[in-house]
Short mmCIF file of C-alpha atoms in Angstrom, two decimals:
data_model
loop_
_atom_site.label_atom_id
_atom_site.label_comp_id
_atom_site.label_asym_id
_atom_site.label_seq_id
_atom_site.Cartn_x
_atom_site.Cartn_y
_atom_site.Cartn_z
CA MET A 9 -28.14 29.36 153.05
CA VAL A 10 -27.02 32.25 154.00
CA ARG A 11 -28.00 34.66 150.72
CA GLN A 12 -30.44 33.56 147.92
CA ILE A 13 -31.20 35.59 144.89
CA GLU A 14 -34.63 34.29 142.96
CA LEU A 15 -34.13 35.82 138.94
CA ARG A 16 -37.40 34.33 136.65
CA GLY A 17 -38.27 35.28 132.71
CA PRO A 18 -36.23 35.40 129.66
CA ASP A 19 -34.87 39.01 131.32
CA ASP A 20 -34.03 37.18 134.55
CA THR A 21 -36.30 40.03 136.49
CA PRO A 22 -35.34 40.06 140.41
CA LEU A 23 -38.04 38.96 142.49
CA THR A 24 -35.81 37.93 145.93
CA ALA A 25 -32.18 38.99 147.03
CA THR A 26 -32.40 37.79 150.57
CA SER A 27 -29.60 37.51 152.86
CA TRP A 28 -30.41 34.78 155.94
CA PRO A 29 -28.70 37.19 158.75
CA GLU A 30 -30.37 40.43 157.09
CA TRP A 31 -33.42 38.78 157.31
CA GLN A 32 -32.89 37.78 161.16
CA GLU A 33 -32.10 41.19 161.59
CA ALA A 34 -35.12 42.82 160.71
CA GLU A 35 -37.74 39.99 161.99
CA ILE A 36 -35.84 40.59 165.89
CA ALA A 37 -35.86 44.75 164.98
CA GLY A 38 -39.83 44.87 163.95
CA ARG A 39 -39.06 45.41 160.37
CA LEU A 40 -40.03 42.00 158.52
CA ARG A 41 -42.50 43.79 156.60
CA GLN A 42 -40.47 46.27 154.95
CA TYR A 43 -37.51 43.86 154.50
CA GLU A 44 -39.34 41.49 152.36
CA ALA A 45 -41.23 44.74 150.32
CA ALA A 46 -37.81 45.42 149.71
CA PHE A 47 -35.96 42.34 148.76
CA GLY A 48 -38.61 39.20 149.50
CA ALA A 49 -38.64 36.55 151.89
CA THR A 50 -36.27 33.47 152.04
CA ALA A 51 -37.04 30.20 150.88
CA GLY A 52 -38.47 28.65 153.76
CA ILE A 53 -37.13 24.64 153.31
CA PRO A 54 -34.20 24.39 150.94
CA LEU A 55 -34.23 25.63 147.59
CA ARG A 56 -33.01 20.94 146.11
CA GLU A 57 -36.78 20.22 147.77
CA TRP A 58 -38.72 22.65 145.79
CA ASP A 59 -40.92 20.64 143.42
CA GLY A 60 -39.44 22.07 139.69
CA TYR A 61 -36.66 23.70 140.18
CA GLU A 62 -33.76 23.51 138.04
CA PRO A 63 -30.82 25.62 139.55
CA GLN A 64 -28.52 27.38 137.51
CA PRO A 65 -25.23 26.28 138.71
CA LEU A 66 -22.55 29.40 139.37
CA THR A 67 -19.30 30.70 139.87
CA SER A 68 -18.87 32.96 143.26
CA ALA A 69 -18.05 35.35 140.68
CA GLU A 70 -21.16 34.85 138.86
CA PHE A 71 -23.69 34.98 142.01
CA GLU A 72 -21.70 37.68 143.67
CA SER A 73 -22.53 39.86 139.88
CA ALA A 74 -26.00 38.44 140.37
CA TRP A 75 -26.19 39.55 144.25
CA LEU A 76 -25.62 42.95 143.33
CA TRP A 77 -27.38 43.40 140.58
CA ALA A 78 -30.51 41.81 142.10
CA ARG A 79 -29.67 43.53 145.37
CA ALA A 80 -29.94 47.35 142.94
CA PHE A 81 -33.02 46.06 140.79
CA LEU A 82 -34.78 45.66 144.22
CA GLY A 83 -33.64 47.72 146.26
CA GLY A 84 -33.66 50.74 143.79
CA GLY A 85 -36.78 50.19 142.34
CA GLY A 86 -35.84 49.21 138.75
CA ARG A 87 -33.01 48.10 136.78
CA PRO A 88 -29.65 50.22 137.57
CA ALA A 89 -28.31 52.15 134.72
CA ASP A 90 -24.87 51.68 136.14
CA VAL A 91 -24.90 47.78 136.76
CA ARG A 92 -23.26 45.54 134.46
CA VAL A 93 -25.45 42.15 134.04
CA ARG A 94 -23.90 40.38 131.51
CA SER A 95 -20.98 38.40 133.50
CA TYR A 96 -22.92 35.88 134.30
CA PRO A 97 -24.97 32.65 132.53
CA GLY A 98 -28.45 33.99 131.58
CA ALA A 99 -27.89 38.07 132.68
CA PRO A 100 -29.90 40.07 130.40
CA PRO A 101 -27.94 41.96 127.83
#
């Protein structure tokens, strides 16, 4: 896993949008608490090992769209008005 997105609920509210390299960099720099407060924590174990986890298949383009949406949402403190989110399955209108 290099990047991870976790969305929840009927409106796909972003909970996490983490990058393993960014997470490692934040840990080394002593900024892990700030990074996780903004973007969440990495899964720690492979997602396929989560109980009750049902992945949603995405193309690379759909993942990029969801990633941009989640990062803007989490980094900006709320839903960004200028990010089109309906370009991946299940995205909010």
